[in-house]
Coordinates of C-alpha atoms (C1' of nucleotides) in Angstrom, one line a residue:
Chain F
M1 CA 34.8 -7.2 25.3
A2 CA 37.1 -4.5 24.0
I3 CA 34.6 -3.2 21.6
D4 CA 34.0 0.4 21.0
T5 CA 32.4 1.4 24.3
S6 CA 32.9 5.0 23.4
R7 CA 29.4 5.7 22.1
P8 CA 27.1 2.7 23.0
A9 CA 23.9 4.7 23.2
I10 CA 24.0 5.6 19.5
V11 CA 24.6 2.1 18.4
A12 CA 21.9 0.8 20.7
V13 CA 19.1 2.8 19.1
P14 CA 18.0 1.1 15.9
R15 CA 18.7 3.4 13.0
L16 CA 15.7 5.1 11.6
E17 CA 15.8 5.8 7.9
L18 CA 15.2 9.4 6.9
R19 CA 12.2 8.4 4.7
E20 CA 10.5 6.8 7.7
S21 CA 10.9 9.6 10.1
V22 CA 9.8 12.1 7.4
T23 CA 6.8 9.9 6.7
A24 CA 5.9 9.8 10.4
A25 CA 6.4 13.5 10.8
L26 CA 4.2 14.3 7.8
R27 CA 1.5 11.8 9.0
E28 CA 1.4 13.5 12.4
L29 CA 1.2 17.0 10.9
I30 CA -1.7 15.9 8.8
F31 CA -3.6 14.3 11.7
T32 CA -3.2 17.4 13.9
G33 CA -4.4 19.6 11.2
A34 CA -1.2 21.5 10.6
F35 CA -2.1 21.2 6.9
A36 CA -5.6 22.1 5.8
T37 CA -7.4 19.5 3.7
G38 CA -6.8 20.2 0.0
E39 CA -3.6 22.1 0.8
R40 CA -0.7 21.6 -1.6
L41 CA 2.4 20.1 -0.2
V42 CA 5.7 21.1 -2.0
E43 CA 8.7 18.8 -2.0
T44 CA 11.3 21.6 -1.7
E45 CA 9.5 23.3 1.1
L46 CA 9.1 20.3 3.3
A47 CA 12.7 19.2 2.5
E48 CA 14.0 22.4 3.8
R49 CA 11.7 22.2 6.8
F50 CA 12.9 18.8 7.7
G51 CA 16.5 19.5 6.9
T52 CA 16.8 16.8 4.2
S53 CA 17.0 16.7 0.5
R54 CA 13.9 16.1 -1.7
G55 CA 14.5 12.3 -1.9
P56 CA 13.1 11.2 1.4
V57 CA 10.2 13.7 1.1
R58 CA 9.4 12.2 -2.2
D59 CA 9.4 8.8 -0.7
A60 CA 7.1 9.9 2.1
F61 CA 4.7 11.4 -0.4
A62 CA 4.5 8.1 -2.3
E63 CA 3.8 6.1 0.8
L64 CA 1.2 8.5 2.2
E65 CA -0.5 8.6 -1.2
Q66 CA -0.7 4.8 -1.1
V67 CA -2.2 5.1 2.4
G68 CA -4.8 7.5 1.1
L69 CA -3.8 10.6 3.0
L70 CA -2.5 12.4 -0.1
T71 CA -3.5 12.7 -3.7
S72 CA -1.4 13.6 -6.7
G73 CA -1.8 14.0 -10.4
R74 CA 0.8 13.8 -13.2
G75 CA 3.3 16.4 -12.3
K76 CA 0.6 18.4 -10.8
G77 CA 1.7 18.4 -7.3
T78 CA 0.6 16.6 -4.1
Y79 CA -2.4 17.6 -2.0
V80 CA -3.9 16.6 1.3
R81 CA -6.8 14.5 0.5
E82 CA -10.3 16.0 0.7
L83 CA -13.0 13.6 1.9
T84 CA -16.5 13.5 0.6
T85 CA -19.6 11.7 1.8
I86 CA -18.8 8.9 -0.6
D87 CA -15.4 8.5 1.1
V88 CA -17.1 8.4 4.5
D89 CA -19.5 5.7 3.3
E90 CA -16.6 3.7 1.8
L91 CA -14.5 4.0 4.9
Y92 CA -17.1 2.8 7.3
T93 CA -18.6 0.0 5.2
L94 CA -15.1 -1.4 4.5
R95 CA -14.1 -1.1 8.2
Q96 CA -17.2 -2.9 9.1
S97 CA -16.3 -5.8 6.9
L98 CA -12.7 -5.9 8.1
E99 CA -13.5 -5.4 11.8
T100 CA -16.2 -8.1 11.8
L101 CA -13.6 -10.6 10.5
A102 CA -11.2 -9.3 13.1
V103 CA -13.7 -9.8 15.9
R104 CA -14.5 -13.3 14.7
R105 CA -10.9 -14.3 15.0
A106 CA -10.1 -12.3 18.1
V107 CA -12.8 -13.3 20.5
D108 CA -11.5 -16.9 21.0
R109 CA -7.9 -15.8 21.2
L110 CA -8.1 -12.9 23.7
G111 CA -8.1 -13.2 27.4
E112 CA -8.9 -11.0 30.4
T113 CA -5.9 -8.8 30.0
V114 CA -7.2 -7.6 26.6
V115 CA -10.6 -6.8 28.1
D116 CA -8.8 -4.6 30.6
E117 CA -6.9 -3.0 27.8
L118 CA -10.2 -2.3 26.0
N119 CA -11.7 -0.8 29.1
G120 CA -8.6 1.4 29.5
H121 CA -9.1 2.8 26.0
V122 CA -12.8 3.5 26.7
S123 CA -11.9 5.4 29.8
A124 CA -9.3 7.4 28.0
M125 CA -11.9 8.2 25.4
E126 CA -14.3 9.5 27.9
V127 CA -11.7 11.7 29.6
A128 CA -10.7 13.1 26.2
F129 CA -14.3 13.9 25.3
A130 CA -14.9 15.5 28.6
A131 CA -11.9 17.6 28.1
N132 CA -13.0 18.5 24.6
D133 CA -9.8 17.2 23.1
P134 CA -10.8 15.7 19.7
V135 CA -7.2 14.6 18.8
A136 CA -6.8 12.6 22.0
A137 CA -10.3 11.2 21.7
A138 CA -9.6 10.0 18.2
S139 CA -6.3 8.4 19.3
A140 CA -8.1 6.5 22.1
D141 CA -10.8 5.4 19.8
M142 CA -8.4 4.1 17.2
A143 CA -6.4 2.4 19.9
F144 CA -9.5 0.6 21.0
H145 CA -10.2 -0.8 17.6
R146 CA -6.5 -1.5 16.9
T147 CA -6.4 -3.7 20.0
I148 CA -9.1 -5.9 18.5
L149 CA -7.4 -5.9 15.1
E150 CA -4.0 -6.9 16.6
G151 CA -5.8 -9.7 18.5
A152 CA -7.0 -11.2 15.2
D153 CA -3.4 -12.4 14.5
H154 CA -3.8 -11.6 10.8
G155 CA -1.1 -9.5 9.2
R156 CA -2.8 -8.6 6.0
L157 CA -6.0 -7.8 7.8
L158 CA -4.1 -5.4 10.1
V159 CA -2.3 -3.8 7.1
A160 CA -5.5 -3.2 5.3
W161 CA -7.2 -1.8 8.4
E162 CA -4.3 0.5 9.1
R163 CA -4.8 2.3 5.9
L164 CA -8.4 2.9 6.8
A165 CA -7.4 3.9 10.3
D166 CA -5.1 6.6 8.9
Q167 CA -7.9 7.9 6.7
T168 CA -10.3 7.8 9.7
R169 CA -7.9 10.0 11.6
L170 CA -7.9 12.5 8.8
L171 CA -11.7 12.2 8.7
M172 CA -11.9 12.9 12.5
H173 CA -9.9 16.1 12.1
A174 CA -12.2 17.3 9.4
L175 CA -15.1 16.3 11.5
S176 CA -13.9 18.2 14.6
Q177 CA -14.2 21.4 12.5
I178 CA -17.6 20.6 11.3
L179 CA -19.1 19.2 14.5
P180 CA -17.7 20.9 17.5
E181 CA -20.0 19.3 20.0
Q182 CA -18.6 15.9 19.3
R183 CA -21.7 13.9 18.8
L184 CA -19.5 10.9 18.4
G185 CA -19.0 10.9 22.1
G186 CA -22.4 9.4 22.4
L187 CA -21.2 6.2 20.7
D188 CA -21.1 3.3 23.1
H189 CA -18.3 0.7 23.1
G190 CA -19.8 -1.2 26.0
P191 CA -21.6 -3.9 24.1
I192 CA -18.4 -4.8 22.2
V193 CA -16.4 -5.2 25.4
S194 CA -19.3 -7.1 27.0
A195 CA -19.3 -9.6 24.2
F196 CA -15.6 -10.1 24.5
E197 CA -16.0 -10.7 28.2
T198 CA -18.5 -13.4 27.7
G199 CA -16.7 -14.8 24.7
D200 CA -19.8 -14.6 22.5
T201 CA -18.5 -14.4 19.0
V202 CA -21.8 -13.7 17.3
A203 CA -22.8 -11.0 19.7
A204 CA -19.4 -9.4 19.3
E205 CA -19.7 -9.4 15.5
M206 CA -23.1 -7.8 15.7
A207 CA -21.9 -5.3 18.3
I208 CA -19.0 -4.1 16.2
A209 CA -21.1 -4.0 13.0
D210 CA -23.7 -2.0 14.8
H211 CA -21.2 0.3 16.3
L212 CA -19.7 1.2 12.9
D213 CA -23.1 1.6 11.4
Q214 CA -24.0 4.2 13.9
A215 CA -20.7 6.0 13.5
R216 CA -21.2 6.0 9.7
S217 CA -24.7 7.4 10.1
I218 CA -23.5 10.2 12.3
V219 CA -20.5 11.2 10.2
M220 CA -22.5 11.0 7.0
Q221 CA -25.1 13.3 8.3
S222 CA -22.5 15.8 9.4
F223 CA -20.8 15.8 6.0
A224 CA -24.0 16.0 4.1
A225 CA -24.9 19.1 6.2
R226 CA -21.5 20.6 5.5
D227 CA -21.9 20.0 1.8
A228 CA -25.3 21.5 1.8
A229 CA -24.0 24.6 3.5
S230 CA -21.1 25.0 1.2
D231 CA -23.4 24.6 -1.8
L232 CA -25.5 27.5 -0.6
S233 CA -22.5 29.7 0.0
D234 CA -21.1 29.2 -3.5
Chain T
M1 CA 21.1 -12.6 -22.6
A2 CA 18.7 -11.8 -19.8
I3 CA 17.2 -8.7 -21.3
D4 CA 14.4 -7.4 -23.4
T5 CA 11.1 -6.8 -21.8
S6 CA 11.1 -3.8 -24.0
R7 CA 8.8 -5.4 -26.5
P8 CA 5.6 -3.4 -25.8
A9 CA 4.8 -0.3 -27.8
I10 CA 8.0 1.4 -27.0
V11 CA 7.6 5.1 -27.5
A12 CA 4.0 4.8 -28.6
V13 CA 2.7 6.2 -25.3
P14 CA 4.9 9.1 -24.2
R15 CA 2.7 10.1 -21.3
L16 CA 3.6 7.2 -19.0
E17 CA 5.9 7.9 -16.1
L18 CA 9.0 5.8 -16.0
R19 CA 8.2 4.6 -12.5
E20 CA 4.8 3.3 -13.6
S21 CA 6.1 1.4 -16.7
V22 CA 8.9 -0.1 -14.6
T23 CA 6.4 -1.1 -12.0
A24 CA 4.2 -2.7 -14.5
A25 CA 7.1 -4.5 -16.2
L26 CA 8.4 -5.8 -12.9
R27 CA 4.9 -7.0 -11.8
E28 CA 4.5 -8.9 -15.0
L29 CA 7.9 -10.5 -14.7
I30 CA 7.0 -11.7 -11.2
F31 CA 3.7 -13.1 -12.3
T32 CA 5.1 -15.1 -15.2
G33 CA 7.8 -16.5 -13.0
A34 CA 10.8 -14.8 -14.6
F35 CA 12.1 -14.3 -11.1
A36 CA 12.1 -17.2 -8.6
T37 CA 10.4 -16.7 -5.3
G38 CA 13.0 -15.5 -2.8
E39 CA 15.3 -14.2 -5.5
R40 CA 17.1 -11.0 -4.8
L41 CA 16.4 -8.1 -7.1
V42 CA 19.1 -5.5 -7.5
E43 CA 18.4 -1.9 -8.4
T44 CA 21.4 -1.4 -10.6
E45 CA 20.8 -4.6 -12.6
L46 CA 17.1 -3.8 -13.3
A47 CA 17.9 -0.2 -14.1
E48 CA 20.3 -1.3 -16.8
R49 CA 17.9 -3.9 -18.0
F50 CA 15.1 -1.4 -18.4
G51 CA 17.3 1.3 -19.7
T52 CA 16.6 3.8 -16.9
S53 CA 18.4 5.1 -13.9
R54 CA 18.0 3.6 -10.4
G55 CA 15.4 6.1 -9.4
P56 CA 12.3 4.7 -11.1
V57 CA 13.4 1.2 -10.1
R58 CA 13.7 2.3 -6.5
D59 CA 10.2 3.7 -6.8
A60 CA 8.8 0.5 -8.3
F61 CA 10.4 -1.5 -5.5
A62 CA 8.7 0.6 -2.9
E63 CA 5.3 0.2 -4.5
L64 CA 5.6 -3.5 -5.1
E65 CA 6.7 -3.9 -1.5
Q66 CA 3.5 -2.1 -0.4
V67 CA 1.5 -4.4 -2.6
G68 CA 3.1 -7.4 -1.0
L69 CA 5.0 -8.9 -3.9
L70 CA 8.4 -7.9 -2.6
T71 CA 10.0 -7.8 0.8
S72 CA 13.0 -5.9 2.1
G73 CA 14.9 -5.4 5.3
R74 CA 16.9 -2.5 6.5
G75 CA 19.7 -2.3 4.0
K76 CA 19.3 -6.0 3.3
G77 CA 18.1 -5.8 -0.3
T78 CA 14.8 -6.6 -1.9
Y79 CA 13.5 -10.0 -2.6
V80 CA 10.6 -11.7 -4.3
R81 CA 8.2 -12.7 -1.5
E82 CA 8.0 -16.2 -0.4
L83 CA 4.5 -17.4 0.6
T84 CA 3.8 -19.7 3.5
T85 CA 0.7 -21.6 4.5
I86 CA -0.1 -18.7 6.9
D87 CA 0.0 -16.3 3.9
V88 CA -2.4 -18.6 2.0
D89 CA -4.8 -18.6 4.9
E90 CA -4.6 -14.9 5.3
L91 CA -5.1 -14.3 1.6
Y92 CA -8.2 -16.4 1.3
T93 CA -9.9 -15.4 4.5
L94 CA -9.4 -11.8 3.8
R95 CA -10.5 -12.1 0.2
Q96 CA -13.6 -13.9 1.5
S97 CA -14.4 -10.9 3.7
L98 CA -13.9 -8.4 0.9
E99 CA -15.6 -10.3 -1.9
T100 CA -18.6 -11.0 0.3
L101 CA -19.0 -7.3 0.7
A102 CA -18.5 -6.8 -3.0
V103 CA -21.1 -9.3 -3.9
R104 CA -23.6 -7.8 -1.5
R105 CA -23.2 -4.4 -3.2
A106 CA -22.9 -5.7 -6.7
V107 CA -25.9 -8.0 -7.1
D108 CA -28.4 -5.2 -7.1
R109 CA -26.4 -3.0 -9.4
L110 CA -25.4 -5.5 -12.1
G111 CA -27.5 -6.4 -15.1
E112 CA -27.4 -9.0 -17.8
T113 CA -24.4 -7.7 -19.6
V114 CA -22.3 -8.5 -16.5
V115 CA -23.7 -12.0 -16.3
D116 CA -22.5 -12.5 -19.9
E117 CA -19.1 -11.1 -18.9
L118 CA -18.8 -13.5 -16.0
N119 CA -19.8 -16.4 -18.2
G120 CA -17.1 -15.3 -20.7
H121 CA -14.4 -15.4 -18.0
V122 CA -15.6 -18.9 -16.9
S123 CA -15.3 -20.1 -20.5
A124 CA -11.8 -18.6 -20.9
M125 CA -10.9 -20.4 -17.7
E126 CA -12.0 -23.7 -18.9
V127 CA -10.2 -23.3 -22.2
A128 CA -7.0 -22.4 -20.3
F129 CA -7.2 -25.3 -18.0
A130 CA -7.8 -27.7 -20.9
A131 CA -4.8 -26.3 -22.6
N132 CA -2.8 -26.6 -19.4
D133 CA -1.9 -22.9 -19.4
P134 CA -1.8 -21.9 -15.7
V135 CA -0.9 -18.3 -16.4
A136 CA -4.0 -17.8 -18.7
A137 CA -6.2 -19.7 -16.3
A138 CA -5.1 -17.4 -13.4
S139 CA -5.7 -14.4 -15.5
A140 CA -9.2 -15.5 -16.4
D141 CA -9.9 -16.4 -12.8
M142 CA -8.9 -13.0 -11.5
A143 CA -10.8 -11.3 -14.3
F144 CA -13.9 -13.1 -13.1
H145 CA -13.5 -11.9 -9.5
R146 CA -12.4 -8.4 -10.7
T147 CA -15.7 -8.1 -12.6
I148 CA -17.6 -8.5 -9.4
L149 CA -15.3 -6.2 -7.4
E150 CA -15.7 -3.4 -10.0
G151 CA -19.4 -3.9 -9.9
A152 CA -19.5 -3.1 -6.2
D153 CA -18.7 0.6 -7.0
H154 CA -16.5 1.0 -4.0
G155 CA -13.0 2.5 -4.6
R156 CA -11.3 1.5 -1.4
L157 CA -12.7 -2.0 -1.6
L158 CA -11.3 -2.4 -5.1
V159 CA -7.9 -1.1 -4.0
A160 CA -7.7 -3.4 -1.0
W161 CA -8.7 -6.3 -3.2
E162 CA -6.2 -5.5 -5.9
R163 CA -3.4 -6.0 -3.5
L164 CA -4.6 -9.4 -2.6
A165 CA -5.2 -10.1 -6.3
D166 CA -1.6 -9.4 -7.0
Q167 CA -0.5 -11.7 -4.3
T168 CA -2.9 -14.3 -5.5
R169 CA -1.2 -14.2 -8.9
L170 CA 2.1 -14.7 -7.2
L171 CA 0.6 -17.6 -5.3
M172 CA -0.8 -19.1 -8.4
H173 CA 2.6 -19.2 -10.0
A174 CA 4.1 -20.9 -7.0
L175 CA 1.2 -23.3 -7.0
S176 CA 1.6 -24.2 -10.7
Q177 CA 5.0 -25.6 -9.8
I178 CA 3.8 -27.6 -6.8
L179 CA 0.6 -28.9 -8.3
P180 CA 0.9 -29.6 -12.0
E181 CA -2.4 -31.2 -12.5
Q182 CA -4.3 -28.1 -11.6
R183 CA -6.7 -29.3 -9.1
L184 CA -8.0 -25.8 -8.9
G185 CA -9.7 -26.5 -12.3
G186 CA -12.3 -28.4 -10.4
L187 CA -13.6 -25.3 -8.7
D188 CA -17.0 -24.3 -9.8
H189 CA -18.0 -20.7 -10.5
G190 CA -21.5 -21.7 -11.6
P191 CA -23.4 -21.1 -8.3
I192 CA -22.0 -17.6 -8.2
V193 CA -23.2 -16.7 -11.7
S194 CA -26.5 -18.4 -11.0
A195 CA -27.1 -16.3 -7.9
F196 CA -26.3 -13.2 -9.9
E197 CA -28.8 -14.2 -12.6
T198 CA -31.6 -14.6 -10.1
G199 CA -30.5 -11.5 -8.1
D200 CA -30.5 -13.5 -4.9
T201 CA -28.1 -11.5 -2.7
V202 CA -27.9 -14.0 0.2
A203 CA -27.3 -16.9 -2.2
A204 CA -24.6 -15.0 -4.0
E205 CA -22.8 -14.2 -0.7
M206 CA -22.9 -17.8 0.3
A207 CA -21.7 -18.9 -3.1
I208 CA -18.7 -16.7 -3.1
A209 CA -17.8 -17.5 0.5
D210 CA -18.1 -21.2 -0.2
H211 CA -16.0 -20.8 -3.4
L212 CA -13.1 -19.1 -1.6
D213 CA -13.3 -21.6 1.3
Q214 CA -12.8 -24.5 -1.2
A215 CA -10.0 -22.7 -2.9
R216 CA -8.3 -22.0 0.4
S217 CA -8.6 -25.6 1.4
I218 CA -7.1 -26.9 -1.8
V219 CA -4.2 -24.5 -1.8
M220 CA -3.5 -24.9 1.9
Q221 CA -3.2 -28.7 1.4
S222 CA -0.8 -28.2 -1.5
F223 CA 1.4 -25.9 0.5
A224 CA 1.3 -28.1 3.5
A225 CA 2.4 -31.0 1.4
R226 CA 5.2 -29.0 -0.1
D227 CA 6.5 -27.9 3.2
A228 CA 6.4 -31.4 4.6
A229 CA 8.4 -32.6 1.6
S230 CA 11.0 -29.8 1.9
D231 CA 11.3 -30.5 5.6
L232 CA 12.2 -34.1 4.8
S233 CA 14.8 -33.1 2.2
D234 CA 16.6 -30.8 4.5
Chain Y
dG1 C1' -1.2 32.7 -26.4
dA2 C1' 3.8 33.2 -25.4
dG3 C1' 7.3 33.4 -22.0
dA4 C1' 9.0 33.3 -17.2
dA5 C1' 9.0 31.1 -12.8
dT6 C1' 8.2 27.3 -10.1
dT7 C1' 7.8 22.4 -9.3
dT8 C1' 8.2 17.9 -10.4
dG9 C1' 10.7 13.7 -12.9
dT10 C1' 15.0 11.9 -13.7
dT11 C1' 19.9 11.1 -13.5
dC12 C1' 24.2 10.3 -11.4
dG13 C1' 27.8 10.9 -7.7
dT14 C1' 28.9 9.7 -2.9
dA15 C1' 28.8 7.8 1.7
dT16 C1' 27.0 4.4 4.9
dG17 C1' 26.0 0.2 6.1
dT18 C1' 25.7 -5.0 5.0
dA19 C1' 27.3 -9.4 3.5
dT20 C1' 31.1 -12.3 2.3
dC21 C1' 35.6 -14.3 2.1
Chain C
dT1 C1' 37.9 -11.6 13.1
dG2 C1' 39.5 -8.2 9.6
dA3 C1' 39.3 -6.5 5.2
dT4 C1' 37.1 -6.2 0.8
dA5 C1' 33.3 -5.9 -2.4
dC6 C1' 28.9 -4.2 -3.1
dA7 C1' 24.1 -2.5 -2.8
dT8 C1' 21.4 1.0 -1.1
dA9 C1' 20.0 5.7 1.1
dC10 C1' 20.8 10.3 0.5
dG11 C1' 22.2 14.5 -1.8
dA12 C1' 22.6 17.7 -5.7
dA13 C1' 22.1 19.1 -10.4
dC14 C1' 19.8 18.6 -14.9
dA15 C1' 15.6 18.4 -17.8
dA16 C1' 10.7 18.4 -18.7
dA17 C1' 6.3 19.9 -17.6
dT18 C1' 2.9 22.8 -15.6
dT19 C1' 1.0 27.2 -13.9
dC20 C1' 0.9 32.1 -13.8
dT21 C1' 1.6 36.5 -15.6

DNA sequence: GAGAATTTGTTCGTATGTATC
DNA sequence: TGATACATACGAACAAATTCT
């Protein structure tokens, strides 16, 4: 047992690679709106800001571009993605497809503890909406859906969904600036939870599909209104 | 003697980033089985092989890991992914979900020219199977499905599918070594094309779902048999 | 449209951590 | 286990390309 007990704490913590912590930091900055949509991100700037070289920043750019949070052209820089009504339609129709599959697989597998967890996220969502905290509301909302996705026990499904979840977070922030009154708060997660409680697979599939259709409709309307307004101002 | 993938139009296209051409070359080498599944890939080796520095190779590793063709651990190197029966199940169930959505959107949009294109891919597939050319058969098969996906006019759906398509190519190569007689040749694409011809959306959805279910069943059986055999030999 | 400034793409050196004998 | 070999993550400088003046 005479092994280097001088600094056990450091060894205990799993070493986080710089590229990952930079990626996580950037992701969070995007979600919280520290960067405006369409804003250009410069490697050297962020490298200095994070106290690293350009390498890890470059890696983070590449990953976040894959995820769909950033866009870049040939040597033309990297920008925070701007979402259009087409993007909104794609996001929600694809999420509908993925989450329907997730529900189908998850209903049988999940027990009461998960229903409690789902209810917890719903409560957190209501609190956040009441407090007019869109970031917290979005977090709770995504946590609700993530719980279902993780219950599906399907690695590739989860990975595919996580990319859309990240883009949804970006979307939510854009939306919070368009739609202050949070009409999304009116969306009901109840039927989904109920179907999970009774173990009714078909009802659960229909509930999640319906839920995402309503969300799509609301968000599409908001974006269409924004685009119409910006067209006028141009 | 292990060199020379530098056959393609060498300097003909100057406007391709090194990272992209390295990624494409690596992808092709994996599909054609130049690397065995589970084989370790070393940055310095491939950099020398491609005549570049380690940077672009590193970038290519990162992208192909995202795609699911490579795996890597923390400082443990990068390896060609090994597929299990669980991976096969995930691949085909998720493809079923995505391609069903694609069909739903594509049927209305696509005209006669696309039906001709689909028939062309089916013919190419039959020729390849008759010639016992699994690589060409896999190419034609994926081209068939890609045609449908592109017809869906849904960028994110296409991107998500392409990742699975790449992994399916990897799977096909592994399968060609397990199952020489190509039982997959028995799979029929006819009902899918027919439904497209008549414009029957529901029939098309059922046809593609059924098709992928059959493929999944065949491939799962093959992998289960392989695993059982390797368990005995251990 | 030419040239300067800035930013990205690429290369290579070095240190840290892993695997192996 | 201890020491060695080695691959990778990071840093820094060079080169090419784009944008702005």
